[in-house]
C-alpha positions as a Markdown table, in Angstrom:
| # | Residue | x | y | z |
|---|---|---|---|---|
| 1 | Met | -7.3 | 4.9 | -21.8 |
| 2 | Thr | -4.9 | 1.9 | -22.2 |
| 3 | Pro | -4.4 | -0.2 | -19.1 |
| 4 | Glu | -0.9 | 1.2 | -18.7 |
| 5 | Gln | -2.3 | 4.8 | -18.9 |
| 6 | Val | -4.8 | 3.8 | -16.2 |
| 7 | Ala | -2.0 | 2.5 | -14.0 |
| 8 | Thr | 0.0 | 5.7 | -14.4 |
| 9 | Ala | -2.9 | 8.0 | -13.8 |
| 10 | Ser | -4.3 | 6.1 | -10.8 |
| 11 | Lys | -1.1 | 5.5 | -9.0 |
| 12 | Pro | -0.8 | 8.8 | -7.0 |
| 13 | Ala | -4.4 | 8.5 | -5.7 |
| 14 | Val | -4.0 | 4.8 | -4.8 |
| 15 | Leu | -0.8 | 5.3 | -2.9 |
| 16 | Glu | -2.3 | 8.2 | -1.0 |
| 17 | Leu | -5.7 | 6.7 | -0.3 |
| 18 | Gly | -4.5 | 3.2 | 0.3 |
| 19 | Glu | -2.7 | 4.3 | 3.5 |
| 20 | Ala | -4.9 | 7.1 | 4.6 |
| 21 | Phe | -6.5 | 5.0 | 7.3 |
| 22 | Ser | -3.1 | 4.4 | 9.0 |
| 23 | Arg | -2.9 | 8.0 | 10.1 |
| 24 | Cys | -6.3 | 7.9 | 11.7 |
| 25 | Pro | -6.3 | 8.3 | 15.5 |
| 26 | Gly | -8.7 | 5.3 | 15.7 |
| 27 | Thr | -6.1 | 3.1 | 14.0 |
| 28 | Leu | -3.5 | 4.2 | 16.5 |
| 29 | Arg | -5.9 | 3.3 | 19.4 |
| 30 | Arg | -5.9 | -0.2 | 18.1 |
| 31 | Ala | -2.2 | -0.4 | 18.7 |
| 32 | Arg | -2.6 | 0.6 | 22.3 |
| 33 | Leu | -5.4 | -1.9 | 22.8 |
| 34 | Leu | -3.0 | -4.6 | 21.6 |
| 35 | Gly | -0.3 | -3.4 | 23.9 |
| 36 | Ile | 2.2 | -2.5 | 21.3 |
| 37 | Ser | 3.7 | 0.8 | 19.9 |
| 38 | Gly | 2.6 | 2.6 | 16.8 |
| 39 | Trp | 5.7 | 1.6 | 15.0 |
| 40 | Ala | 5.2 | -2.1 | 15.9 |
| 41 | Phe | 1.6 | -1.9 | 14.8 |
| 42 | Tyr | 2.5 | -0.4 | 11.5 |
| 43 | Ile | 5.2 | -3.0 | 10.6 |
| 44 | Thr | 3.3 | -6.0 | 11.9 |
| 45 | Gly | 0.0 | -4.7 | 10.7 |
| 46 | Arg | 1.3 | -4.7 | 7.2 |
| 47 | Ala | 3.6 | -7.7 | 7.1 |
| 48 | Gly | 1.6 | -9.8 | 9.6 |
| 49 | Ala | -0.5 | -11.0 | 6.7 |
| 50 | Leu | 2.4 | -13.3 | 6.0 |
| 51 | Gly | 1.8 | -15.1 | 9.2 |
| 52 | Asp | 4.5 | -16.3 | 11.8 |
| 53 | Val | 7.6 | -15.5 | 9.7 |
| 54 | Arg | 10.9 | -14.3 | 10.8 |
| 55 | Ala | 11.7 | -10.5 | 10.8 |
| 56 | Glu | 14.1 | -11.0 | 7.9 |
| 57 | Thr | 11.3 | -12.4 | 5.9 |
| 58 | Ala | 9.0 | -9.5 | 6.7 |
| 59 | Ala | 11.8 | -7.0 | 5.9 |
| 60 | Ala | 12.4 | -8.7 | 2.5 |
| 61 | Ala | 8.7 | -8.5 | 1.7 |
| 62 | Ile | 8.3 | -4.9 | 2.7 |
| 63 | Gly | 11.5 | -3.9 | 1.0 |
| 64 | Phe | 11.8 | -0.2 | 1.4 |
| 65 | Ile | 12.1 | 0.0 | 5.2 |
| 66 | Ala | 15.5 | -0.8 | 6.7 |
| 67 | Pro | 15.7 | -4.4 | 8.0 |
| 68 | Glu | 16.8 | -3.3 | 11.4 |
| 69 | Ala | 13.8 | -0.9 | 11.7 |
| 70 | Val | 11.5 | -3.7 | 10.6 |
| 71 | Ala | 13.0 | -6.1 | 13.1 |
| 72 | Asp | 12.5 | -3.5 | 15.9 |
| 73 | Gly | 8.8 | -3.3 | 15.2 |
| 74 | Trp | 8.3 | -7.0 | 14.3 |
| 75 | Asp | 10.0 | -8.5 | 17.3 |
| 76 | Ala | 8.5 | -6.1 | 19.7 |
| 77 | Ala | 4.9 | -7.0 | 18.5 |
| 78 | Ala | 5.7 | -10.7 | 18.4 |
| 79 | Arg | 6.4 | -10.7 | 22.1 |
| 80 | Val | 2.9 | -9.6 | 22.8 |
| 81 | Val | 0.6 | -10.8 | 20.0 |
| 82 | Arg | 0.7 | -13.1 | 16.9 |
| 83 | Pro | 1.4 | -11.2 | 13.7 |
| 84 | Ile | -1.8 | -12.3 | 11.9 |
| 85 | Glu | -3.8 | -10.8 | 14.8 |
| 86 | Val | -2.2 | -7.5 | 14.3 |
| 87 | Ala | -2.8 | -7.7 | 10.5 |
| 88 | Thr | -6.4 | -8.7 | 11.1 |
| 89 | Gly | -6.8 | -5.7 | 13.4 |
| 90 | Asn | -5.1 | -3.4 | 10.8 |
| 91 | Leu | -7.6 | -4.6 | 8.2 |
| 92 | Ala | -10.6 | -4.0 | 10.6 |
| 93 | Glu | -9.3 | -0.4 | 11.2 |
| 94 | Cys | -9.1 | 0.0 | 7.4 |
| 95 | Cys | -12.7 | -1.0 | 7.0 |
| 96 | Arg | -13.9 | 1.1 | 9.9 |
| 97 | Trp | -12.1 | 4.1 | 8.4 |
| 98 | Gly | -13.7 | 3.4 | 5.0 |
| 99 | Ala | -17.2 | 3.2 | 6.5 |
| 100 | Gln | -16.6 | 6.4 | 8.4 |
| 101 | His | -15.0 | 8.5 | 5.6 |
| 102 | Leu | -16.1 | 7.0 | 2.3 |
| 103 | Asp | -19.7 | 5.9 | 2.8 |
| 104 | His | -21.1 | 9.4 | 2.3 |
| 105 | Leu | -19.3 | 10.0 | -1.1 |
| 106 | Pro | -21.6 | 9.4 | -4.0 |
| 107 | Gly | -19.1 | 7.4 | -6.1 |
| 108 | Thr | -18.0 | 5.0 | -3.4 |
| 109 | Pro | -20.3 | 2.0 | -4.4 |
| 110 | Arg | -19.0 | 2.1 | -8.0 |
| 111 | Leu | -15.5 | 2.7 | -6.9 |
| 112 | Ala | -15.7 | -0.4 | -4.6 |
| 113 | Thr | -17.0 | -2.6 | -7.4 |
| 114 | Leu | -14.2 | -1.5 | -9.9 |
| 115 | Leu | -11.5 | -2.0 | -7.2 |
| 116 | Asp | -12.8 | -5.4 | -6.4 |
| 117 | Arg | -12.5 | -6.5 | -10.1 |
| 118 | Val | -9.0 | -5.0 | -10.5 |
| 119 | Val | -7.7 | -6.6 | -7.3 |
| 120 | Ala | -9.1 | -10.0 | -8.2 |
| 121 | Gly | -7.6 | -9.8 | -11.7 |
| 122 | Ala | -4.1 | -8.8 | -10.6 |
| 123 | Asp | -1.2 | -11.2 | -10.9 |
| 124 | Ala | 0.5 | -11.7 | -7.5 |
| 125 | Thr | 3.6 | -13.5 | -8.8 |
| 126 | Gly | 6.6 | -12.1 | -6.9 |
| 127 | Met | 4.4 | -10.0 | -4.6 |
| 128 | Pro | 4.1 | -12.0 | -1.3 |
| 129 | Leu | 2.6 | -9.1 | 0.7 |
| 130 | Phe | -0.1 | -8.5 | -2.0 |
| 131 | Ala | -0.8 | -12.2 | -2.2 |
| 132 | Ala | -1.1 | -12.5 | 1.6 |
| 133 | Trp | -3.4 | -9.5 | 1.9 |
| 134 | Arg | -5.6 | -10.7 | -0.9 |
| 135 | Ala | -6.0 | -14.0 | 0.8 |
| 136 | Met | -7.4 | -12.3 | 4.0 |
| 137 | Pro | -11.1 | -12.2 | 4.2 |
| 138 | Val | -12.6 | -8.7 | 4.4 |
| 139 | Pro | -14.7 | -8.5 | 7.6 |
| 140 | Val | -17.7 | -6.6 | 6.0 |
| 141 | Pro | -20.8 | -7.5 | 4.1 |
| 142 | Glu | -20.8 | -6.9 | 0.3 |
| 143 | Asn | -23.1 | -3.9 | 0.6 |
| 144 | Ala | -20.7 | -2.0 | 2.9 |
| 145 | Ala | -19.3 | 0.2 | 0.0 |
| 146 | Gly | -17.0 | 2.4 | 2.1 |
| 147 | Ala | -15.3 | -0.5 | 3.9 |
| 148 | Arg | -14.9 | -2.5 | 0.6 |
| 149 | Ala | -13.5 | 0.5 | -1.2 |
| 150 | Ala | -11.0 | 1.2 | 1.6 |
| 151 | Ala | -9.9 | -2.5 | 1.6 |
| 152 | Gly | -9.6 | -2.5 | -2.2 |
| 153 | Leu | -7.4 | 0.6 | -2.0 |
| 154 | Leu | -5.2 | -1.0 | 0.6 |
| 155 | Leu | -4.8 | -4.1 | -1.7 |
| 156 | Leu | -4.2 | -2.1 | -4.8 |
| 157 | Arg | -1.6 | 0.0 | -3.0 |
| 158 | Glu | 0.2 | -3.2 | -2.0 |
| 159 | His | 0.1 | -4.3 | -5.6 |
| 160 | Phe | 1.7 | -1.1 | -6.8 |
| 161 | Thr | 4.3 | -1.2 | -4.0 |
| 162 | Gly | 5.1 | -4.8 | -4.7 |
| 163 | Ala | 5.5 | -4.1 | -8.5 |
| 164 | Tyr | 7.8 | -1.2 | -7.7 |
| 165 | Leu | 10.0 | -3.3 | -5.5 |
| 166 | Leu | 10.4 | -5.8 | -8.4 |
| 167 | Ala | 11.1 | -3.0 | -10.8 |
| 168 | Val | 13.7 | -1.4 | -8.6 |
| 169 | Arg | 15.6 | -4.6 | -8.2 |
| 170 | Ala | 15.3 | -5.3 | -11.9 |
| 171 | Gly | 16.7 | -1.8 | -12.6 |
| 172 | Gly | 19.9 | -2.5 | -10.5 |
| 173 | Met | 18.9 | -0.4 | -7.6 |
| 174 | Thr | 18.7 | -1.3 | -3.9 |
| 175 | Pro | 15.6 | -0.3 | -2.0 |
| 176 | Leu | 17.6 | 2.4 | -0.2 |
| 177 | Glu | 18.8 | 3.9 | -3.5 |
| 178 | Ala | 15.2 | 4.0 | -4.7 |
| 179 | Val | 14.1 | 5.9 | -1.5 |
| 180 | Leu | 17.1 | 8.3 | -1.8 |
| 181 | Ala | 16.2 | 9.0 | -5.5 |
| 182 | Gly | 12.5 | 9.6 | -4.6 |
| 183 | Pro | 10.9 | 13.0 | -3.8 |
| 184 | Glu | 11.8 | 12.9 | -0.1 |
| 185 | Gly | 15.4 | 12.0 | -0.6 |
| 186 | Glu | 17.5 | 11.6 | 2.6 |
| 187 | Ala | 14.5 | 12.6 | 4.8 |
| 188 | Gly | 12.6 | 9.7 | 3.3 |
| 189 | Ala | 15.5 | 7.4 | 3.9 |
| 190 | Thr | 15.8 | 8.5 | 7.6 |
| 191 | Ala | 12.0 | 8.0 | 8.0 |
| 192 | Cys | 12.4 | 4.4 | 6.7 |
| 193 | Gly | 15.1 | 3.6 | 9.2 |
| 194 | Trp | 18.2 | 3.8 | 6.9 |
| 195 | Ser | 21.3 | 5.3 | 8.6 |
| 196 | Pro | 23.8 | 7.5 | 6.8 |
| 197 | Pro | 26.2 | 7.8 | 5.0 |
| 198 | Tyr | 24.0 | 7.6 | 1.9 |
| 199 | Pro | 25.2 | 6.9 | -1.6 |
| 200 | Pro | 25.1 | 9.8 | -4.1 |
| 201 | Val | 21.7 | 10.4 | -5.7 |
| 202 | Gly | 22.6 | 11.8 | -9.1 |
| 203 | Pro | 23.3 | 8.6 | -10.9 |
| 204 | Leu | 20.1 | 7.0 | -9.5 |
| 205 | Val | 17.5 | 9.4 | -10.9 |
| 206 | Arg | 17.4 | 7.8 | -14.4 |
| 207 | Arg | 17.1 | 4.3 | -13.0 |
| 208 | Arg | 14.3 | 5.4 | -10.7 |
| 209 | Leu | 12.4 | 6.9 | -13.6 |
| 210 | Trp | 12.8 | 3.6 | -15.5 |
| 211 | Ala | 11.5 | 1.7 | -12.4 |
| 212 | Glu | 8.5 | 3.9 | -12.2 |
| 213 | Ala | 7.6 | 3.2 | -15.8 |
| 214 | Met | 8.2 | -0.5 | -15.3 |
| 215 | Thr | 5.9 | -0.4 | -12.3 |
| 216 | Asp | 3.1 | 1.0 | -14.3 |
| 217 | Arg | 3.7 | -1.7 | -16.9 |
| 218 | Leu | 3.6 | -4.5 | -14.4 |
| 219 | Val | 0.5 | -3.2 | -12.7 |
| 220 | Ser | -1.3 | -2.5 | -16.0 |
| 221 | Ala | -2.2 | -6.1 | -16.4 |
| 222 | Ala | -4.7 | -5.8 | -13.5 |
| 223 | Phe | -6.6 | -3.1 | -15.3 |
| 224 | Arg | -7.2 | -5.3 | -18.3 |
| 225 | Val | -10.3 | -6.7 | -16.6 |
| 226 | Leu | -12.0 | -3.4 | -17.0 |
| 227 | Arg | -14.3 | -2.8 | -20.0 |
| 228 | Pro | -13.8 | 0.2 | -22.4 |
| 229 | Gly | -14.3 | 3.5 | -20.6 |
| 230 | Glu | -14.2 | 1.9 | -17.1 |
| 231 | Gly | -10.5 | 2.7 | -16.8 |
| 232 | Ala | -11.1 | 6.4 | -17.2 |
| 233 | Glu | -14.1 | 6.1 | -14.9 |
| 234 | Leu | -11.9 | 4.5 | -12.2 |
| 235 | Val | -9.4 | 7.3 | -12.5 |
| 236 | Glu | -12.1 | 9.9 | -12.2 |
| 237 | Leu | -13.6 | 8.2 | -9.2 |
| 238 | Leu | -10.2 | 8.0 | -7.4 |
| 239 | Ala | -9.7 | 11.7 | -8.1 |
| 240 | Ala | -13.1 | 12.6 | -6.8 |
| 241 | Thr | -12.6 | 10.5 | -3.6 |
| 242 | Arg | -9.3 | 12.1 | -2.9 |
| 243 | Ala | -10.8 | 15.6 | -3.4 |
| 244 | Gly | -13.8 | 14.7 | -1.2 |
| 245 | Leu | -11.5 | 13.6 | 1.6 |
| 246 | Arg | -9.3 | 16.6 | 1.4 |
| 247 | Ala | -12.3 | 18.9 | 1.4 |
| 248 | Ala | -13.6 | 17.1 | 4.6 |
| 249 | Asp | -10.3 | 17.7 | 6.3 |
| 250 | Gln | -10.3 | 21.5 | 5.7 |
């Protein structure tokens, strides 16, 4: 597989697995322990890696959530706890979830190793959230495969998301238009805090498809660190991990 084919094939699993920990009840308990709402924890847990920035900066880095909705969560959390502390707690929950849900899967050690190399080789130019997250120390030993794999999935997801934001803007779309043209349409826009009326979707579909392809091209550079055959191996490991988690949930 070429690096671009690896990016295309791995993206669905990375996007799903990279945020799976955020839906875990244990993660939500962390929000209560910090004294903030689940929404404030989600927003600040993600953008808090940037440090003590303004809500407008956090919104610009996240991109696909309405600025007003970002500000609601960011400012509410900032009145109680520093953003970096929320991000640190978020990463700890990610690693806890990985140890709990991934350690027993046979391919996890190899998955963690490949993810570490891809994340380290990725270009963070124009992707402040990815750069900020990659700079955060992972609070686990190197032999903690499940935690390392979960952290790697979180980071690679941020890389994909940052590349998509760049591609969307290069394609002449606003983040709202990209959300509307996506699979969830207006429901997705509402979930991301955008208020109607919404622009028509029809003319946006072709631009979104272009942005998806450009995203894969941008991210593909990260997979060039893999040796021949390792790209296909990574895709297979991601698929097996996703299947294993889904089977455990049934």
